[in-house]
Coordinates of C-alpha atoms and ligand atoms in Angstrom, one line a residue:
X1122 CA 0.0 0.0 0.0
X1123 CA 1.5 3.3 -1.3
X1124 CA 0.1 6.1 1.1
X1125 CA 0.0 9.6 -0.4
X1126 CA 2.8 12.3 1.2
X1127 CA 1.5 16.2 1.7
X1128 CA 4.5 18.4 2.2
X1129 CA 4.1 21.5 4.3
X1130 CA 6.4 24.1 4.2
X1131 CA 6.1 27.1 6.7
X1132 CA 8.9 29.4 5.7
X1133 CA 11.5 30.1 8.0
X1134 CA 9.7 28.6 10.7
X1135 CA 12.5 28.6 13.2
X1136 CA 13.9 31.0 15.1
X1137 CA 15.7 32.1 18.5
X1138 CA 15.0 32.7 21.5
X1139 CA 13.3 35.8 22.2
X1140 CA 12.9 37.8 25.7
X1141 CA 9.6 38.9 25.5
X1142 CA 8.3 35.8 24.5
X1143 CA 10.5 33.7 26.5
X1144 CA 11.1 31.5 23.8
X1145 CA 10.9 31.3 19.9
X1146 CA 7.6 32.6 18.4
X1147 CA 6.4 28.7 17.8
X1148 CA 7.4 27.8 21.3
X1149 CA 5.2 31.1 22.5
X1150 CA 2.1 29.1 20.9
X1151 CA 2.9 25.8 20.9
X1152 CA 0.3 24.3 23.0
X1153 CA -2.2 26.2 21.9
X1154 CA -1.9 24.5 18.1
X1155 CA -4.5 22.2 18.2
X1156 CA -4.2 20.8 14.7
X1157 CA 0.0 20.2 14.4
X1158 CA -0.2 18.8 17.5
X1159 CA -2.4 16.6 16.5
X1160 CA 0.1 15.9 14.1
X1161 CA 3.3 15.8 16.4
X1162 CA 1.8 13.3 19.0
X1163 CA 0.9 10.7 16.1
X1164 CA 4.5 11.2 14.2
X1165 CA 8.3 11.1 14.3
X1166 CA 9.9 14.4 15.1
X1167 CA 13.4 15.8 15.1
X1168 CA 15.4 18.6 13.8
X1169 CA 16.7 19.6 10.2
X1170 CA 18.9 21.5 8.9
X1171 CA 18.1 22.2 5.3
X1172 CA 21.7 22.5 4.3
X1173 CA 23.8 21.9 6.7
X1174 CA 23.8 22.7 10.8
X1175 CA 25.2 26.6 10.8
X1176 CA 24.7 27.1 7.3
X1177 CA 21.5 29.9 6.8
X1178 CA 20.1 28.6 3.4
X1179 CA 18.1 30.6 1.3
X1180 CA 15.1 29.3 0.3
X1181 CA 15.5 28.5 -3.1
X1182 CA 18.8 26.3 -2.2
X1183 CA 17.2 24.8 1.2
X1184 CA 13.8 23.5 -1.3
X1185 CA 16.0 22.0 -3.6
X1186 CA 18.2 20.1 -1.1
X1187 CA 14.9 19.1 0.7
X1188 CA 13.2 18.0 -2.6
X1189 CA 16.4 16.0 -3.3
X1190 CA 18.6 17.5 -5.9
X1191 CA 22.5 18.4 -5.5
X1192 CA 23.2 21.4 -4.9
X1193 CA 26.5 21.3 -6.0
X1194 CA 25.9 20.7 -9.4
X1195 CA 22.5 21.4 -9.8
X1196 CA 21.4 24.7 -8.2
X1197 CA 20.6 26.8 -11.4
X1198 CA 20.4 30.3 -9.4
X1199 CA 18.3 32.1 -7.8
X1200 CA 17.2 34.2 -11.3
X1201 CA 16.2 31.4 -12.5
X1202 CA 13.6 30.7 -10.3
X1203 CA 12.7 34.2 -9.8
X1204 CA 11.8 34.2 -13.5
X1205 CA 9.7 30.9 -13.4
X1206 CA 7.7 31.9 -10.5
X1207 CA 6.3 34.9 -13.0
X1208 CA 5.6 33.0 -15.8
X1209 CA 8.5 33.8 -17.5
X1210 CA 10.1 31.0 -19.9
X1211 CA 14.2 31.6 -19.9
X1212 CA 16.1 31.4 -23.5
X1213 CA 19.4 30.0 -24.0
X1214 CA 21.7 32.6 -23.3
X1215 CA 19.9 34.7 -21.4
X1216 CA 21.0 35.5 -18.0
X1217 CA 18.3 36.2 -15.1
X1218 CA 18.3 38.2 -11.7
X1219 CA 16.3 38.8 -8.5
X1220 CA 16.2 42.2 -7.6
X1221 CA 15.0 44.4 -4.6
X1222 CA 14.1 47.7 -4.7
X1223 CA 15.6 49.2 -1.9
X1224 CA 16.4 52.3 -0.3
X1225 CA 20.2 54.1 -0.2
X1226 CA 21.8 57.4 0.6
X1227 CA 24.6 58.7 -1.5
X1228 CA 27.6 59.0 0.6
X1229 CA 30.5 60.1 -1.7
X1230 CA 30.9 58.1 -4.8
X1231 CA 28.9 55.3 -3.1
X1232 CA 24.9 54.6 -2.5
X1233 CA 24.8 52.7 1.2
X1234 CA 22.1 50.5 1.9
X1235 CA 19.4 52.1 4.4
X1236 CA 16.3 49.3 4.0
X1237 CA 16.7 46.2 1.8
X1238 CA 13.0 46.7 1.2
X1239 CA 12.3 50.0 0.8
X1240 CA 9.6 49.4 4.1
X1241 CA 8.5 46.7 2.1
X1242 CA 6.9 49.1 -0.4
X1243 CA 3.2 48.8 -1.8
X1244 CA 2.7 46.9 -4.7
X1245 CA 1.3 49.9 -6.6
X1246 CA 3.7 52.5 -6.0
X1247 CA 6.6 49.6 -7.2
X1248 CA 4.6 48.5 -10.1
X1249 CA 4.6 52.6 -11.3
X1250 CA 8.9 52.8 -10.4
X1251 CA 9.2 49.7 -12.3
X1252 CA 7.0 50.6 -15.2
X1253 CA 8.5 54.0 -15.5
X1254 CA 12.2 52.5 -15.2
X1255 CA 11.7 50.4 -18.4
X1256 CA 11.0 53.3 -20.5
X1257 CA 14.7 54.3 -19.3
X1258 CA 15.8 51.2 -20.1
X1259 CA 14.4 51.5 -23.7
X1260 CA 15.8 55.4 -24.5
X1261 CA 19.1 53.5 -23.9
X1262 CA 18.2 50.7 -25.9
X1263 CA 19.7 47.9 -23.4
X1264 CA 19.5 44.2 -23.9
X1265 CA 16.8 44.2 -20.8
X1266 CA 13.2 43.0 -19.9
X1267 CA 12.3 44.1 -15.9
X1268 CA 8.9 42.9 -14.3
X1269 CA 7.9 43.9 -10.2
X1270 CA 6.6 40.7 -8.8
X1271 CA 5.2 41.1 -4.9
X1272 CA 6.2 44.2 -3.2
X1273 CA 10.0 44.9 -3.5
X1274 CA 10.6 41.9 -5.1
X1275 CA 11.1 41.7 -9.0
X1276 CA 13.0 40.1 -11.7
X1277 CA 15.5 41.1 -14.2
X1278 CA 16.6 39.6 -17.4
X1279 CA 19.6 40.5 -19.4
X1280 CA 19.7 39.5 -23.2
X1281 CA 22.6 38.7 -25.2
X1282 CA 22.8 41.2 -28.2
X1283 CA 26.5 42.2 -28.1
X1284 CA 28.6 38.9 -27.5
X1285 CA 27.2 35.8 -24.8
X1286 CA 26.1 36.2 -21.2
X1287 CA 27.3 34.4 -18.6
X1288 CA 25.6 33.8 -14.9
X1289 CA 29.1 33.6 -13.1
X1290 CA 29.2 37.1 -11.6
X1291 CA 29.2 38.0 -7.7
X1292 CA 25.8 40.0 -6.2
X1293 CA 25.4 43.5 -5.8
X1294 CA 23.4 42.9 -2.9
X1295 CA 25.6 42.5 0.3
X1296 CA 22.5 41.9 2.3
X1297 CA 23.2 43.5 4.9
X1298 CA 22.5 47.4 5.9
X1299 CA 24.8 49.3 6.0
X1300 CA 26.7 48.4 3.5
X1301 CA 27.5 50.1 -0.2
X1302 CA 25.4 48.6 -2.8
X1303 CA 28.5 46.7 -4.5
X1304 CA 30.0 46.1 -7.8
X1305 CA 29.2 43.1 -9.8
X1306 CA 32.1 41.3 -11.1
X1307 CA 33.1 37.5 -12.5
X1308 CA 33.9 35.2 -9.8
X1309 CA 37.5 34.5 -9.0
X1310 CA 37.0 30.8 -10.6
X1311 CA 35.2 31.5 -14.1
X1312 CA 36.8 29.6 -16.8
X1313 CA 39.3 31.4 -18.8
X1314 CA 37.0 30.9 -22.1
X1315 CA 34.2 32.1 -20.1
X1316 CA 36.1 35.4 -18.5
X1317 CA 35.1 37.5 -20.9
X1318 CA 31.1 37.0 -21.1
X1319 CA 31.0 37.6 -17.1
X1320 CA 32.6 40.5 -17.3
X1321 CA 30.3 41.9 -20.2
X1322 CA 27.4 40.5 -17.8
X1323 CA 28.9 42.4 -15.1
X1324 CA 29.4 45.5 -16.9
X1325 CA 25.8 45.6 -18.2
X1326 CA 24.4 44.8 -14.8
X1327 CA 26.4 47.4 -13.1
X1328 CA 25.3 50.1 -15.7
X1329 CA 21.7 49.3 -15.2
X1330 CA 21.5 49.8 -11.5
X1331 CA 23.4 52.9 -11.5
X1332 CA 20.8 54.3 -13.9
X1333 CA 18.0 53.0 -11.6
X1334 CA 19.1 55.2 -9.0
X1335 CA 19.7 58.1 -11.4
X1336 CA 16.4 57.8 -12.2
X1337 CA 14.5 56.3 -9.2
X1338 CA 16.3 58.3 -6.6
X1339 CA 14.2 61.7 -8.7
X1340 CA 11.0 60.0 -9.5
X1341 CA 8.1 61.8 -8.1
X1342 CA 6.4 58.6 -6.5
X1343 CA 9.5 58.7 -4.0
X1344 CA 9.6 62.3 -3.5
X1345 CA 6.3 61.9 -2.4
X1346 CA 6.9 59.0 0.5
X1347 CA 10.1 60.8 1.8
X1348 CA 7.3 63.8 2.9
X1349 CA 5.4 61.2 3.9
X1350 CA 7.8 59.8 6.2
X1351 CA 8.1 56.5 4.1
X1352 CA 11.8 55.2 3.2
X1353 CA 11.8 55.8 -1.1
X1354 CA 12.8 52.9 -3.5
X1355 CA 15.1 54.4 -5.0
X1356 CA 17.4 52.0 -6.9
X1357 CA 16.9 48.3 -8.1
X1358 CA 19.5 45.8 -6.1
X1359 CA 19.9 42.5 -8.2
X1360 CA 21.4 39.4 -7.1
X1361 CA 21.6 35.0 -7.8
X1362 CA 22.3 35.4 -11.4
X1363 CA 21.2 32.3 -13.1
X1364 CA 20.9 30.8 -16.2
X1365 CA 18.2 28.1 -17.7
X1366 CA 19.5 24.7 -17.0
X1367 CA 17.8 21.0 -17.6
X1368 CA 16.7 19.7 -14.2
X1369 CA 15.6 15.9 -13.5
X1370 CA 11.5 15.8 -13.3
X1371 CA 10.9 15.2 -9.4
X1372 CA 8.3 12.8 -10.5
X1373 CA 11.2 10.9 -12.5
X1374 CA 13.1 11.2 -9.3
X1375 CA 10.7 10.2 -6.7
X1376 CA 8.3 8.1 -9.0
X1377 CA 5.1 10.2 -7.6
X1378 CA 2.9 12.7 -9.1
X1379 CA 3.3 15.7 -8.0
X1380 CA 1.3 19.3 -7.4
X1381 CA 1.9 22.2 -5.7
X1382 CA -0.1 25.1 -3.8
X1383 CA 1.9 28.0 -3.2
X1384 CA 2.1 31.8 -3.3
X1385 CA 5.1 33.6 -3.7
X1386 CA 6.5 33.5 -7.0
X1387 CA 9.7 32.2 -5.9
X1388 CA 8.2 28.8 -4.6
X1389 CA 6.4 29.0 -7.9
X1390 CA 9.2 28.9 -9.8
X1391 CA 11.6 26.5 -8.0
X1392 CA 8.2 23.6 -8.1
X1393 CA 7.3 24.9 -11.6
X1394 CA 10.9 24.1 -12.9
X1395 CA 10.7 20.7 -11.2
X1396 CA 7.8 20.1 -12.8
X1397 CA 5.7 19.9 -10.2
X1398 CA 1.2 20.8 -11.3
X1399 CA 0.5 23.8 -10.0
X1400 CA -3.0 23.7 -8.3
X1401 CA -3.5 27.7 -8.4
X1402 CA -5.7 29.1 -5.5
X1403 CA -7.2 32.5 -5.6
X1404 CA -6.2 35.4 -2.7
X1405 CA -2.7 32.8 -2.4
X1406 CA -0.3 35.7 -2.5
X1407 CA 2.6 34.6 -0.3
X1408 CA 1.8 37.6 2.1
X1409 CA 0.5 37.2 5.9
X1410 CA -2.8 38.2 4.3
X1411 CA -3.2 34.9 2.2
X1412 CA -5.8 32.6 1.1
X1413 CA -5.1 29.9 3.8
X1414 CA -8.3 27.9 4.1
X1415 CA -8.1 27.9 0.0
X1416 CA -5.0 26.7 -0.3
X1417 CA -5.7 24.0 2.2
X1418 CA -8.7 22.9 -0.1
X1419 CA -6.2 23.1 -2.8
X1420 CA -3.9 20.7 -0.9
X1421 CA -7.5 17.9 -0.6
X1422 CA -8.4 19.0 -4.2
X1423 CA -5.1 17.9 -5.8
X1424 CA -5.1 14.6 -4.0
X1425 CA -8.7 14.2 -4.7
X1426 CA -7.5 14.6 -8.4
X1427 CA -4.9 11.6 -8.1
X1428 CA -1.9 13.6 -6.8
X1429 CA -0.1 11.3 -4.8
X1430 CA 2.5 13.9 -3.6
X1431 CA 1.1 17.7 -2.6
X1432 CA 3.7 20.1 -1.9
X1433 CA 2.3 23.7 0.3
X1434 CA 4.1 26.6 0.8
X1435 CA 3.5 29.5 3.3
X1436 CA 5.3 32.2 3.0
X1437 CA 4.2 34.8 6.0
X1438 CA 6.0 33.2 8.8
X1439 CA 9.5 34.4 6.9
X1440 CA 8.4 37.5 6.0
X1441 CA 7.0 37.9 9.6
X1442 CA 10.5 37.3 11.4
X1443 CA 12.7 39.5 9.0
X1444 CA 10.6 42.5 9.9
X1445 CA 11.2 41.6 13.2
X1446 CA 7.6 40.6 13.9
X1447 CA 8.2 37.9 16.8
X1448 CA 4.6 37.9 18.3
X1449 CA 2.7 38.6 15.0
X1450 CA 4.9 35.6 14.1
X1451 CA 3.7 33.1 16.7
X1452 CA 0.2 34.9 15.9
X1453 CA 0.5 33.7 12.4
X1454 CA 1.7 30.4 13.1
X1455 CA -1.9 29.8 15.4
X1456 CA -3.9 30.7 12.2
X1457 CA -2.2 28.0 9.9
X1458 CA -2.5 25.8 12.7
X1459 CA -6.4 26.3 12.6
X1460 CA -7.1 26.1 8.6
X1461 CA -5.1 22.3 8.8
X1462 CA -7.7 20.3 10.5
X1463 CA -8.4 18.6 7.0
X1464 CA -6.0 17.5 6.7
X1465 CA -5.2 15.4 10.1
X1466 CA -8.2 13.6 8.6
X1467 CA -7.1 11.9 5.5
X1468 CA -6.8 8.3 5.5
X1469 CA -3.5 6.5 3.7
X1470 CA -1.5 9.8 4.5
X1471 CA 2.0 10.5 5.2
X1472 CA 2.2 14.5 6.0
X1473 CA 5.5 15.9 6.7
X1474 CA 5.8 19.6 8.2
X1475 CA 8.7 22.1 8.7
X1476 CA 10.3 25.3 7.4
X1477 CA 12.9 25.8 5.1
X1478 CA 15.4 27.7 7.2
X1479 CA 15.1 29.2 10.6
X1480 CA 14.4 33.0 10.3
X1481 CA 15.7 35.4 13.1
X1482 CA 13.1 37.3 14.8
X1483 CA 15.4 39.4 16.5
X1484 CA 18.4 39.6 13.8
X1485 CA 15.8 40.1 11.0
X1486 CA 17.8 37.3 8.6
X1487 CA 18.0 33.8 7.8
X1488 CA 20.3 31.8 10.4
X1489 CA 21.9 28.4 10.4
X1490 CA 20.0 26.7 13.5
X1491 CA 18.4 23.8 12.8
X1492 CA 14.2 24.1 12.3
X1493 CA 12.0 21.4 14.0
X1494 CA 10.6 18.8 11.5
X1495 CA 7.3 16.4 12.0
X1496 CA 6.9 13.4 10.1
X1497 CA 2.8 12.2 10.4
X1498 CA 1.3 9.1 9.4
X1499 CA -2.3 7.7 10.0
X1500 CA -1.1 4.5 10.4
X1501 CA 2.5 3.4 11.5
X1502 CA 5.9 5.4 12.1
X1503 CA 6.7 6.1 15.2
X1504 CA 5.0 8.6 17.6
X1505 CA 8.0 10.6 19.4
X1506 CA 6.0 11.7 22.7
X1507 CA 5.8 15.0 21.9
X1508 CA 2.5 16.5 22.5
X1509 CA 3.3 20.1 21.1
X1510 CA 5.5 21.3 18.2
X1511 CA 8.5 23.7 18.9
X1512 CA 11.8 23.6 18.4
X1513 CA 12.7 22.7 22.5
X1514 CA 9.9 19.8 22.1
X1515 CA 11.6 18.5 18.8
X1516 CA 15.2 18.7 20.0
X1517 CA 13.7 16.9 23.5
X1518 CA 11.4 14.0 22.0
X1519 CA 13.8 13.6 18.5
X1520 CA 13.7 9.8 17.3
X1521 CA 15.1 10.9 13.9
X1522 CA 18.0 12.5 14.6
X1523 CA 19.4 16.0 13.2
X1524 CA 18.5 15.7 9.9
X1525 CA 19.5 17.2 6.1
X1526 CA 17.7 18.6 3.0
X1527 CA 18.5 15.7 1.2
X1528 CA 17.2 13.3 4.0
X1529 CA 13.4 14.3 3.8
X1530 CA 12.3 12.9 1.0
X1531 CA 13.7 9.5 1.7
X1532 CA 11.8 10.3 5.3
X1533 CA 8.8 10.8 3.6
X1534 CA 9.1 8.2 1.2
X1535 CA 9.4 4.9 3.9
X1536 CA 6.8 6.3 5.9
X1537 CA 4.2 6.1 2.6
X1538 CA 5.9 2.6 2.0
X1539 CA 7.3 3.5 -1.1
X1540 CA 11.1 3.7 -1.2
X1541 CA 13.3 0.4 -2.5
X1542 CA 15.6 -1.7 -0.1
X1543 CA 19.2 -0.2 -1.1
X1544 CA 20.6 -1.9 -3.7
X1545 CA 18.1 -3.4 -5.5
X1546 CA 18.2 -3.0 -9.4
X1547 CA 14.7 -3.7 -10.9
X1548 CA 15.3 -1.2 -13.8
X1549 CA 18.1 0.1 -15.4
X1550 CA 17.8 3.2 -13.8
X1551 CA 19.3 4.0 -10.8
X1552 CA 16.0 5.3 -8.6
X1553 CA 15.1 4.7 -4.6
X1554 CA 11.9 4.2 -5.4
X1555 CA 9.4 1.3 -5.9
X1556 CA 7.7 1.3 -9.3
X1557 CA 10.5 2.2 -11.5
X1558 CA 10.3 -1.6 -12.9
X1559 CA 12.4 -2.7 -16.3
X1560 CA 10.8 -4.1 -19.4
X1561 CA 8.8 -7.9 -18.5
X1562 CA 10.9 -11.0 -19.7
X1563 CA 9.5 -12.3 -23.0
X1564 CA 9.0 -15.8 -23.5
Ligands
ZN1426 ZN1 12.6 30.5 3.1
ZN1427 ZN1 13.6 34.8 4.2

């Protein structure tokens, strides 16, 4: 009996410890979550670190490792995603960004970072910037196309018109304030034969942003939030330049069929480019103001449609903790917690639940602690003890171990009966999986 696997992803669901809570934000509410508890006291439990333990992962990279691919050699870049998530299909050669728009102060000849997210400016007023920058763009007839995606977030994708492109150039987003917005160049290791694209890559990209602030940092729009009080967006910061590369299907790697229900366009794009269905829910915007209870139903409706693997993203809990939004975070966590009931009711189940990264509440960033992990199944596993779901209760009641990225889908896997003992060879293919069976004998 294969059981079907639901995936839940709270983003950056970890965190530290914080005073006024006396604890982390999911150990503030912990007993008070009726439905993951639920969960907890039925399953295995433990801690993972998406990674690696001390590595902070972003969330593209901490995904993949956790869906099962190798970072090493195939993490494509951050663009890449970026640009999937909108809709936007990647042509060879072409090289693609994330970008912020964020806010700087000229000091000298350098522009130093005051707020990576411009107070995490309203969709409108960054649509307008945006818009308005591409007509810049075209007067100087660069090899560009620019799109605003959810507040500051956007994406940027540099043609090759004047000679190739390449992806192997360093951010100009330190990522930290405080810092000068910094100049892209090739990375120490690009390939000789390659040198020269980066550096055109670099030389473009760097021209671009200085002309956003040239002509962002004047723009009436932000003129008009300084009097109001409101920090301007007043350049565009790119950074994970990435280029299109051929990734295995995670259905050919995991032999299930697989949807997703997700938000933010990054997720989008990372289970998109897996190949992954999307099951698209209306109101899911990857904001604290979501569509929860729909993209719950969307969860039942894709295994109601024969999906036997559902992957759901929530984005609000990361977004929550790098605006330093402890108890709105533990708040937030309460909600989810009340729109899962449905799903600690489905029969045949495997449901696995954690966040991609731990997310600082008090440091506003991603940080390497591990994040607690559940592993749930109707019938089976191993219940840990634990009656509530925090960090303290899944370091205290582990019976998994700390565990990696690339650990959870095998996790998941066993539990729904469907991984092979190692070393068997029922196909040519090398899979862990049951079902990927050669050609019959003939007689
Ligand atoms: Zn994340
Ligand atoms: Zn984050």
């Amino acid at each position: 009996m294969h059981k079907r696997i639901v995936f839940i992803v709270l983003d950056g669901l970890g965190d530290e410890y914080i005073p006024q809570l006396k604890g982390t934000p999911l150990e503030y509410v912990s007993k008070e979550l009726i439905n993951i508890n639920k969960l907890v006291s039925r399953g295995l439990c433990g801690l993972l670190a998406p990674v690696s333990v001390g590595i902070p992962p972003s969330s593209d990279t901490a995904h993949l490792s956790m869906f099962g691919y190798d970072l090493a050699v195939e993490y494509p870049g951050r663009g890449v995603f970026e640009a999937y998530g909108e809709g936007l299909e990647l042509k060879e050669g072409e090289v693609a960004f994330r970008f912020n728009l964020e806010t700087v102060e000229k000091k000298g000849n350098h522009l130093i970072i005051r707020d990576r997210r411009a107070g995490r400016i309203e969709d409108p007023i960054a649509e307008k910037l945006i818009e308005d920058f591409k007509r810049v763009l075209k007067e100087h007839d660069l090899p560009v196309e620019i799109h605003h995606t959810v507040e500051h977030r956007g994406t940027l994708i540099l043609k090759p018109r004047d000679g190739k492109l390449s992806p192997k150039i360093s951010d100009m987003d330190p990522h930290e304030v405080g810092q000068p917005v910094l100049q892209s160049e090739p990375y120490e290791e690009t390939p000789e034969n390659e040198l020269e694209n980066a550096k055109r890559t670099a030389d473009l990209i760097n021209r671009i942003v200085r002309l956003s602030y040239e002509f962002l940092n004047d723009h009436e729009l932000n003129k008009q939030r300084i009097a109001e009080g409101k920090p301007p967006g007043n350049i565009i910061v790119p950074r994970g330049a990435g280029m299109k590369t051929k990734l295995r299907s995670f259905s050919e790697k995991w032999g299930v069929k697989a949807a997703f229900v997700a938000g933010g366009p990054l997720y989008k794009g990372v289970a998109r480019l897996i190949g992954m269905h999307e099951i698209p829910v209306p109101g899911a915007t990857g904001k604290v103001k979501t569509n929860l209870k729909g993209k719950v139903e969307g969860v039942l409706k894709a295994l109601d449609e024969g999906y036997d693997f559902v992957f759901l993203h929530i984005k609000g809990t990361d977004t929550l903790s790098h605006d330093k939004k402890s108890l709105e975070k533990a708040q937030f966590i309460k909600k989810i917690d009340e729109h899962l009931e449905p799903l600690t009711e489905l029969k045949d189940i495997v449901i696995g639940l954690t966040g991609d990264h731990s997310t600082s509440s008090l440091q506003g960033k991603h940080i390497g602690l591990p994040v607690p992990i559940l592993f749930y199944t109707d019938i089976g596993g191993r219940p840990s003890g634990a009656k509530a779901f925090s960090e303290h209760n899944c370091a205290k009641y582990n019976n998994i171990g700390v565990i990696r990225g690339p650990d959870v889908m095998p996790l998941l896997m066993d539990l729904a009966g469907r991984m092979n003992e190692f070393g068997l060879r029922p196909s040519p293919k090398r899979v862990l999986y049951i079902g990927a069976f050669g050609r019959p004998l003939s007689l």
